[in-house]
PDB file of C-alpha atoms in Angstrom:
ATOM      1  CA  MET R 205      42.575  13.971 147.043  1.00 80.00           C
ATOM      2  CA  SER R 206      39.819  14.186 144.465  1.00 93.00           C
ATOM      3  CA  VAL R 207      37.036  16.553 145.487  1.00 96.00           C
ATOM      4  CA  ILE R 208      34.664  15.328 142.769  1.00 97.00           C
ATOM      5  CA  LYS R 209      34.889  12.135 140.761  1.00 97.00           C
ATOM      6  CA  THR R 210      32.284  10.694 138.416  1.00 98.00           C
ATOM      7  CA  GLU R 211      32.367   7.266 136.829  1.00 98.00           C
ATOM      8  CA  ASN R 212      30.267   6.438 133.763  1.00 98.00           C
ATOM      9  CA  ILE R 213      27.317   8.608 134.711  1.00 97.00           C
ATOM     10  CA  CYS R 214      24.300   8.431 132.412  1.00 98.00           C
ATOM     11  CA  LYS R 215      21.215  10.633 132.295  1.00 97.00           C
ATOM     12  CA  ASN R 216      18.134  10.307 130.102  1.00 95.00           C
ATOM     13  CA  PHE R 217      15.267  12.672 129.448  1.00 93.00           C
ATOM     14  CA  GLY R 218      12.717  10.168 128.207  1.00 91.00           C
ATOM     15  CA  SER R 219      14.271   8.426 125.227  1.00 91.00           C
ATOM     16  CA  LEU R 220      16.943  11.119 124.830  1.00 93.00           C
ATOM     17  CA  GLN R 221      20.302  10.204 126.379  1.00 95.00           C
ATOM     18  CA  VAL R 222      21.893  13.473 127.460  1.00 97.00           C
ATOM     19  CA  LEU R 223      24.849  12.078 129.448  1.00 98.00           C
ATOM     20  CA  LYS R 224      26.686   9.058 128.092  1.00 97.00           C
ATOM     21  CA  ASN R 225      29.143   7.399 130.487  1.00 97.00           C
ATOM     22  CA  VAL R 226      30.748  10.652 131.618  1.00 98.00           C
ATOM     23  CA  SER R 227      33.833  10.087 133.790  1.00 98.00           C
ATOM     24  CA  LEU R 228      35.814  12.994 135.233  1.00 98.00           C
ATOM     25  CA  THR R 229      38.074  13.603 138.223  1.00 98.00           C
ATOM     26  CA  VAL R 230      38.546  17.031 139.825  1.00 98.00           C
ATOM     27  CA  GLU R 231      41.435  17.350 142.253  1.00 97.00           C
ATOM     28  CA  GLN R 232      41.600  19.651 145.247  1.00 96.00           C
ATOM     29  CA  GLY R 233      42.454  23.209 144.175  1.00 96.00           C
ATOM     30  CA  GLU R 234      41.899  22.438 140.493  1.00 97.00           C
ATOM     31  CA  VAL R 235      39.935  24.709 138.148  1.00 97.00           C
ATOM     32  CA  VAL R 236      38.128  22.633 135.529  1.00 98.00           C
ATOM     33  CA  VAL R 237      36.346  24.425 132.700  1.00 98.00           C
ATOM     34  CA  ILE R 238      33.802  22.559 130.596  1.00 98.00           C
ATOM     35  CA  ILE R 239      33.241  23.875 127.080  1.00 97.00           C
ATOM     36  CA  GLY R 240      31.236  22.667 124.117  1.00 96.00           C
ATOM     37  CA  PRO R 241      28.222  23.539 121.960  1.00 95.00           C
ATOM     38  CA  SER R 242      24.734  24.060 123.336  1.00 92.00           C
ATOM     39  CA  GLY R 243      23.011  20.752 124.015  1.00 92.00           C
ATOM     40  CA  ALA R 244      26.273  18.933 124.757  1.00 96.00           C
ATOM     41  CA  GLY R 245      25.165  18.009 128.289  1.00 96.00           C
ATOM     42  CA  LYS R 246      27.443  20.459 130.138  1.00 97.00           C
ATOM     43  CA  SER R 247      24.815  21.979 132.433  1.00 96.00           C
ATOM     44  CA  THR R 248      23.107  18.628 132.980  1.00 97.00           C
ATOM     45  CA  TYR R 249      26.430  17.183 134.111  1.00 98.00           C
ATOM     46  CA  LEU R 250      26.937  20.026 136.573  1.00 96.00           C
ATOM     47  CA  ARG R 251      23.380  19.746 137.924  1.00 96.00           C
ATOM     48  CA  SER R 252      23.753  15.996 138.378  1.00 97.00           C
ATOM     49  CA  LEU R 253      26.644  16.530 140.788  1.00 97.00           C
ATOM     50  CA  ASN R 254      24.402  18.082 143.435  1.00 93.00           C
ATOM     51  CA  ARG R 255      21.368  15.907 142.654  1.00 93.00           C
ATOM     52  CA  LEU R 256      19.350  18.547 140.811  1.00 94.00           C
ATOM     53  CA  GLU R 257      19.184  15.906 138.083  1.00 95.00           C
ATOM     54  CA  LYS R 258      18.554  12.260 138.916  1.00 94.00           C
ATOM     55  CA  LEU R 259      20.890   9.878 137.131  1.00 96.00           C
ATOM     56  CA  GLN R 260      20.001   6.552 135.555  1.00 96.00           C
ATOM     57  CA  ASN R 261      23.438   5.006 136.060  1.00 97.00           C
ATOM     58  CA  GLY R 262      26.894   5.833 137.341  1.00 98.00           C
ATOM     59  CA  LYS R 263      28.845   6.807 140.433  1.00 98.00           C
ATOM     60  CA  ILE R 264      29.578  10.188 142.030  1.00 97.00           C
ATOM     61  CA  TYR R 265      32.279  10.523 144.683  1.00 97.00           C
ATOM     62  CA  VAL R 266      32.582  13.666 146.834  1.00 96.00           C
ATOM     63  CA  ASN R 267      35.794  13.968 148.856  1.00 94.00           C
ATOM     64  CA  ASP R 268      36.456  10.316 147.959  1.00 93.00           C
ATOM     65  CA  GLU R 269      33.130   9.185 149.489  1.00 95.00           C
ATOM     66  CA  LEU R 270      30.648   7.358 147.263  1.00 97.00           C
ATOM     67  CA  MET R 271      27.611   9.660 147.345  1.00 96.00           C
ATOM     68  CA  GLU R 272      25.710   8.248 144.363  1.00 96.00           C
ATOM     69  CA  ASP R 273      25.806   4.736 142.952  1.00 97.00           C
ATOM     70  CA  ARG R 274      22.952   4.602 140.479  1.00 97.00           C
ATOM     71  CA  ILE R 275      21.883   1.410 138.789  1.00 97.00           C
ATOM     72  CA  ASN R 276      18.754   1.750 136.641  1.00 94.00           C
ATOM     73  CA  GLY R 277      17.733   4.870 138.542  1.00 93.00           C
ATOM     74  CA  LYS R 278      18.142   3.473 142.057  1.00 94.00           C
ATOM     75  CA  ASN R 279      20.845   4.674 144.427  1.00 93.00           C
ATOM     76  CA  HIS R 280      22.935   1.897 145.999  1.00 95.00           C
ATOM     77  CA  SER R 281      25.350   4.150 147.880  1.00 94.00           C
ATOM     78  CA  PRO R 282      25.955   2.903 151.440  1.00 93.00           C
ATOM     79  CA  ILE R 283      26.030   6.357 153.063  1.00 95.00           C
ATOM     80  CA  THR R 284      23.182   7.690 155.191  1.00 95.00           C
ATOM     81  CA  LYS R 285      20.794  10.420 154.087  1.00 94.00           C
ATOM     82  CA  LYS R 286      22.311  12.762 156.700  1.00 95.00           C
ATOM     83  CA  ARG R 287      25.830  12.134 155.392  1.00 96.00           C
ATOM     84  CA  ARG R 288      24.675  12.702 151.807  1.00 95.00           C
ATOM     85  CA  GLU R 289      23.214  16.066 152.825  1.00 93.00           C
ATOM     86  CA  GLU R 290      26.514  16.980 154.473  1.00 94.00           C
ATOM     87  CA  LEU R 291      28.415  16.125 151.296  1.00 95.00           C
ATOM     88  CA  LEU R 292      25.987  18.178 149.205  1.00 95.00           C
ATOM     89  CA  LEU R 293      26.725  21.183 151.428  1.00 94.00           C
ATOM     90  CA  ASP R 294      30.355  20.902 150.318  1.00 94.00           C
ATOM     91  CA  MET R 295      29.216  22.052 146.853  1.00 96.00           C
ATOM     92  CA  GLY R 296      28.305  25.671 146.259  1.00 96.00           C
ATOM     93  CA  MET R 297      26.473  26.379 143.013  1.00 96.00           C
ATOM     94  CA  VAL R 298      25.997  29.554 140.993  1.00 96.00           C
ATOM     95  CA  PHE R 299      23.360  29.427 138.257  1.00 93.00           C
ATOM     96  CA  GLN R 300      22.741  31.379 135.065  1.00 89.00           C
ATOM     97  CA  ARG R 301      19.904  33.169 136.846  1.00 88.00           C
ATOM     98  CA  PHE R 302      20.648  34.666 140.212  1.00 88.00           C
ATOM     99  CA  ASN R 303      17.617  33.357 142.162  1.00 89.00           C
ATOM    100  CA  LEU R 304      17.966  35.958 144.918  1.00 96.00           C
ATOM    101  CA  PHE R 305      15.100  36.574 147.316  1.00 96.00           C
ATOM    102  CA  PRO R 306      13.620  39.845 145.988  1.00 97.00           C
ATOM    103  CA  HIS R 307      12.300  40.940 149.403  1.00 97.00           C
ATOM    104  CA  LYS R 308      15.697  40.535 151.087  1.00 97.00           C
ATOM    105  CA  THR R 309      18.685  42.862 150.889  1.00 98.00           C
ATOM    106  CA  ALA R 310      22.012  41.697 149.516  1.00 98.00           C
ATOM    107  CA  LEU R 311      23.253  41.241 153.081  1.00 98.00           C
ATOM    108  CA  GLU R 312      20.168  39.257 154.112  1.00 98.00           C
ATOM    109  CA  ASN R 313      20.387  37.031 151.030  1.00 98.00           C
ATOM    110  CA  VAL R 314      23.922  36.022 152.002  1.00 98.00           C
ATOM    111  CA  MET R 315      23.097  35.589 155.711  1.00 98.00           C
ATOM    112  CA  LEU R 316      20.099  33.284 155.280  1.00 97.00           C
ATOM    113  CA  ALA R 317      21.650  29.883 154.547  1.00 96.00           C
ATOM    114  CA  PRO R 318      24.365  29.961 157.244  1.00 97.00           C
ATOM    115  CA  MET R 319      21.718  30.869 159.841  1.00 97.00           C
ATOM    116  CA  HIS R 320      18.992  28.444 158.769  1.00 96.00           C
ATOM    117  CA  VAL R 321      21.084  25.506 157.551  1.00 94.00           C
ATOM    118  CA  LYS R 322      24.159  25.726 159.773  1.00 93.00           C
ATOM    119  CA  GLY R 323      22.568  27.372 162.798  1.00 95.00           C
ATOM    120  CA  MET R 324      25.001  30.295 162.759  1.00 96.00           C
ATOM    121  CA  LYS R 325      24.197  33.173 165.129  1.00 97.00           C
ATOM    122  CA  GLU R 326      22.878  36.319 163.457  1.00 97.00           C
ATOM    123  CA  ALA R 327      25.826  38.506 164.448  1.00 97.00           C
ATOM    124  CA  GLU R 328      28.342  35.982 163.107  1.00 98.00           C
ATOM    125  CA  ALA R 329      26.353  35.478 159.895  1.00 98.00           C
ATOM    126  CA  LYS R 330      26.153  39.243 159.384  1.00 98.00           C
ATOM    127  CA  ALA R 331      29.899  39.675 159.857  1.00 98.00           C
ATOM    128  CA  LYS R 332      30.640  36.824 157.461  1.00 98.00           C
ATOM    129  CA  ALA R 333      28.165  38.102 154.842  1.00 98.00           C
ATOM    130  CA  THR R 334      29.594  41.604 155.065  1.00 98.00           C
ATOM    131  CA  GLU R 335      33.117  40.269 154.552  1.00 98.00           C
ATOM    132  CA  LEU R 336      32.058  38.186 151.540  1.00 98.00           C
ATOM    133  CA  LEU R 337      30.147  41.034 149.883  1.00 98.00           C
ATOM    134  CA  GLU R 338      33.195  43.244 150.326  1.00 97.00           C
ATOM    135  CA  ARG R 339      35.289  40.467 148.780  1.00 96.00           C
ATOM    136  CA  VAL R 340      33.130  40.479 145.632  1.00 97.00           C
ATOM    137  CA  GLY R 341      33.231  44.277 145.419  1.00 96.00           C
ATOM    138  CA  LEU R 342      29.797  45.034 146.860  1.00 97.00           C
ATOM    139  CA  GLY R 343      30.642  46.459 150.268  1.00 97.00           C
ATOM    140  CA  ASP R 344      28.600  49.547 149.377  1.00 97.00           C
ATOM    141  CA  LYS R 345      25.497  47.525 148.416  1.00 97.00           C
ATOM    142  CA  LEU R 346      24.794  45.651 151.661  1.00 98.00           C
ATOM    143  CA  ASP R 347      21.348  47.191 152.122  1.00 98.00           C
ATOM    144  CA  SER R 348      20.329  47.167 148.447  1.00 98.00           C
ATOM    145  CA  TYR R 349      17.490  44.968 147.242  1.00 98.00           C
ATOM    146  CA  PRO R 350      17.992  42.840 144.099  1.00 97.00           C
ATOM    147  CA  ALA R 351      15.734  45.116 142.003  1.00 97.00           C
ATOM    148  CA  LYS R 352      18.178  47.965 142.655  1.00 97.00           C
ATOM    149  CA  LEU R 353      21.208  45.931 141.538  1.00 96.00           C
ATOM    150  CA  SER R 354      22.477  45.278 138.023  1.00 95.00           C
ATOM    151  CA  GLY R 355      22.589  41.723 136.729  1.00 95.00           C
ATOM    152  CA  GLY R 356      26.324  41.560 137.320  1.00 95.00           C
ATOM    153  CA  GLN R 357      25.910  42.799 140.886  1.00 96.00           C
ATOM    154  CA  GLN R 358      23.149  40.255 141.539  1.00 96.00           C
ATOM    155  CA  GLN R 359      25.392  37.486 140.242  1.00 96.00           C
ATOM    156  CA  ARG R 360      28.164  38.599 142.574  1.00 97.00           C
ATOM    157  CA  VAL R 361      25.705  38.485 145.483  1.00 97.00           C
ATOM    158  CA  ALA R 362      24.843  34.931 144.366  1.00 97.00           C
ATOM    159  CA  ILE R 363      28.558  34.019 144.440  1.00 97.00           C
ATOM    160  CA  ALA R 364      28.906  35.484 147.944  1.00 98.00           C
ATOM    161  CA  ARG R 365      25.810  33.551 149.025  1.00 97.00           C
ATOM    162  CA  ALA R 366      27.332  30.269 147.805  1.00 97.00           C
ATOM    163  CA  LEU R 367      30.663  31.051 149.503  1.00 97.00           C
ATOM    164  CA  ALA R 368      28.882  31.745 152.802  1.00 97.00           C
ATOM    165  CA  MET R 369      28.398  27.992 153.275  1.00 96.00           C
ATOM    166  CA  ASP R 370      32.177  27.362 153.127  1.00 96.00           C
ATOM    167  CA  PRO R 371      31.971  24.919 150.199  1.00 96.00           C
ATOM    168  CA  LYS R 372      34.910  22.738 149.217  1.00 95.00           C
ATOM    169  CA  VAL R 373      34.059  23.126 145.526  1.00 97.00           C
ATOM    170  CA  MET R 374      32.217  25.806 143.564  1.00 98.00           C
ATOM    171  CA  LEU R 375      30.057  24.876 140.566  1.00 98.00           C
ATOM    172  CA  PHE R 376      29.366  27.625 138.023  1.00 97.00           C
ATOM    173  CA  ASP R 377      26.696  26.986 135.390  1.00 96.00           C
ATOM    174  CA  GLU R 378      27.273  29.601 132.656  1.00 94.00           C
ATOM    175  CA  PRO R 379      27.304  32.395 135.264  1.00 94.00           C
ATOM    176  CA  THR R 380      27.685  35.201 132.719  1.00 93.00           C
ATOM    177  CA  SER R 381      25.312  34.032 129.966  1.00 90.00           C
ATOM    178  CA  ALA R 382      22.359  36.080 131.257  1.00 87.00           C
ATOM    179  CA  LEU R 383      24.395  39.282 131.634  1.00 91.00           C
ATOM    180  CA  ASP R 384      24.813  42.263 129.358  1.00 89.00           C
ATOM    181  CA  PRO R 385      28.322  42.150 127.830  1.00 87.00           C
ATOM    182  CA  GLU R 386      29.591  45.161 129.791  1.00 87.00           C
ATOM    183  CA  LEU R 387      28.683  43.469 133.093  1.00 89.00           C
ATOM    184  CA  VAL R 388      30.532  40.220 132.421  1.00 93.00           C
ATOM    185  CA  GLY R 389      33.992  41.463 133.401  1.00 93.00           C
ATOM    186  CA  ASP R 390      33.195  42.151 137.055  1.00 94.00           C
ATOM    187  CA  VAL R 391      31.818  38.626 137.558  1.00 95.00           C
ATOM    188  CA  LEU R 392      34.775  37.014 135.782  1.00 95.00           C
ATOM    189  CA  LYS R 393      37.177  39.040 137.949  1.00 95.00           C
ATOM    190  CA  VAL R 394      35.583  37.606 141.108  1.00 96.00           C
ATOM    191  CA  MET R 395      35.903  34.110 139.655  1.00 96.00           C
ATOM    192  CA  LYS R 396      39.550  34.716 138.729  1.00 95.00           C
ATOM    193  CA  ASP R 397      40.234  35.874 142.294  1.00 96.00           C
ATOM    194  CA  LEU R 398      38.580  32.697 143.629  1.00 96.00           C
ATOM    195  CA  ALA R 399      40.713  30.558 141.343  1.00 95.00           C
ATOM    196  CA  ALA R 400      43.850  32.388 142.465  1.00 94.00           C
ATOM    197  CA  SER R 401      42.905  31.742 146.107  1.00 95.00           C
ATOM    198  CA  GLY R 402      42.961  27.976 145.513  1.00 95.00           C
ATOM    199  CA  MET R 403      39.228  27.306 145.402  1.00 97.00           C
ATOM    200  CA  THR R 404      38.303  24.085 143.601  1.00 97.00           C
ATOM    201  CA  MET R 405      35.981  25.056 140.746  1.00 98.00           C
ATOM    202  CA  ILE R 406      34.017  23.415 137.944  1.00 98.00           C
ATOM    203  CA  ILE R 407      32.874  25.994 135.435  1.00 98.00           C
ATOM    204  CA  VAL R 408      30.588  25.628 132.434  1.00 97.00           C
ATOM    205  CA  THR R 409      31.142  28.671 130.230  1.00 95.00           C
ATOM    206  CA  HIS R 410      31.242  30.036 126.697  1.00 92.00           C
ATOM    207  CA  GLU R 411      33.870  32.623 127.743  1.00 92.00           C
ATOM    208  CA  ILE R 412      36.800  31.026 125.931  1.00 92.00           C
ATOM    209  CA  GLY R 413      39.330  33.733 126.794  1.00 92.00           C
ATOM    210  CA  PHE R 414      38.478  33.363 130.472  1.00 94.00           C
ATOM    211  CA  ALA R 415      38.724  29.570 130.197  1.00 95.00           C
ATOM    212  CA  ARG R 416      42.165  29.836 128.637  1.00 93.00           C
ATOM    213  CA  GLU R 417      43.319  32.123 131.448  1.00 93.00           C
ATOM    214  CA  VAL R 418      42.100  30.299 134.567  1.00 95.00           C
ATOM    215  CA  ALA R 419      41.689  26.606 133.729  1.00 96.00           C
ATOM    216  CA  ASP R 420      43.996  23.902 134.992  1.00 96.00           C
ATOM    217  CA  LYS R 421      41.986  21.480 132.879  1.00 97.00           C
ATOM    218  CA  ILE R 422      39.738  22.007 129.852  1.00 98.00           C
ATOM    219  CA  VAL R 423      37.004  19.464 129.175  1.00 98.00           C
ATOM    220  CA  PHE R 424      35.277  19.438 125.783  1.00 98.00           C
ATOM    221  CA  MET R 425      31.817  17.871 125.752  1.00 98.00           C
ATOM    222  CA  TYR R 426      29.762  17.001 122.702  1.00 97.00           C
ATOM    223  CA  ASP R 427      26.534  15.026 122.379  1.00 96.00           C
ATOM    224  CA  GLY R 428      26.510  13.955 126.031  1.00 97.00           C
ATOM    225  CA  ALA R 429      30.094  12.695 126.194  1.00 98.00           C
ATOM    226  CA  ILE R 430      33.587  13.977 126.972  1.00 98.00           C
ATOM    227  CA  LEU R 431      35.523  13.933 123.727  1.00 97.00           C
ATOM    228  CA  GLU R 432      38.708  15.588 124.937  1.00 97.00           C
ATOM    229  CA  GLU R 433      40.384  16.882 128.078  1.00 97.00           C
ATOM    230  CA  GLY R 434      43.738  18.398 128.807  1.00 97.00           C
ATOM    231  CA  THR R 435      45.476  21.624 129.748  1.00 97.00           C
ATOM    232  CA  ALA R 436      44.311  24.852 128.130  1.00 95.00           C
ATOM    233  CA  GLU R 437      47.441  24.864 125.983  1.00 95.00           C
ATOM    234  CA  GLN R 438      46.840  21.294 124.804  1.00 96.00           C
ATOM    235  CA  VAL R 439      43.157  21.685 124.000  1.00 96.00           C
ATOM    236  CA  PHE R 440      43.226  25.175 122.512  1.00 95.00           C
ATOM    237  CA  ASN R 441      46.538  24.996 120.670  1.00 94.00           C
ATOM    238  CA  ASN R 442      46.676  21.354 119.680  1.00 95.00           C
ATOM    239  CA  PRO R 443      43.237  19.688 119.880  1.00 96.00           C
ATOM    240  CA  LYS R 444      43.317  16.012 118.999  1.00 95.00           C
ATOM    241  CA  ASN R 445      39.617  15.424 118.302  1.00 95.00           C
ATOM    242  CA  GLU R 446      38.232  16.674 114.996  1.00 96.00           C
ATOM    243  CA  ARG R 447      34.986  17.820 116.644  1.00 96.00           C
ATOM    244  CA  THR R 448      36.989  19.865 119.173  1.00 97.00           C
ATOM    245  CA  LYS R 449      38.824  21.540 116.281  1.00 96.00           C
ATOM    246  CA  GLN R 450      35.532  22.372 114.556  1.00 96.00           C
ATOM    247  CA  PHE R 451      34.092  23.880 117.737  1.00 96.00           C
ATOM    248  CA  LEU R 452      37.174  25.983 118.455  1.00 95.00           C
ATOM    249  CA  ASP R 453      37.308  27.189 114.852  1.00 93.00           C
ATOM    250  CA  SER R 454      33.750  28.451 115.248  1.00 92.00           C
ATOM    251  CA  VAL R 455      34.318  30.321 118.524  1.00 89.00           C
ATOM    252  CA  LEU R 456      37.901  31.597 118.330  1.00 81.00           C
TER     253      LEU R 456
END
């Protein structure tokens, strides 16, 4: 079963077309890594999946249900607003910036959404949040506020917060780009562990070594379009598109 499928999605910012008929299918348990130069449309694509960006045209399926069917900016999907919100909850997202509540502890940041969105009891939410923070290596930071955590630790809290909603797919938008180089490894380790556990993931990243290691599928985007996709071995060792070769030559 495909967890995410897009068909010919298009997004404009004014007269600038930033997504040009992007079609991609992500199967259950698959790790898809999107690479490409800055301005290729990678982050816009990811943000369009959970409606942070409004599309002009195209279709988005979540768990094989048609969530978005945009024609000239209007959504013609037959599902109800309530069902759309339920499908959106199946997607957890981790951003470049951590967006933690500064006046809440790490534990409280992870507890909030399950309690307020899913109606989980406080004791259950606390147990779940504790387990998730331990999973990302922060069992000793439960009562720490974001200002007392490093960037890498804050990002791991953000990952735990997204996991607390039991998503079917995790979206990562350049999760290490705002971190000091020495803090990147801890975040990537958590993501590798998630991939190994079978979590479906779509990752936008410039970490090519990480992409090579974890990806089931590599997608190369350039100028708002997918130019190439395949296994890591295919794309990195034998790219077919000349623009893919140029990009890899510049980053490898």
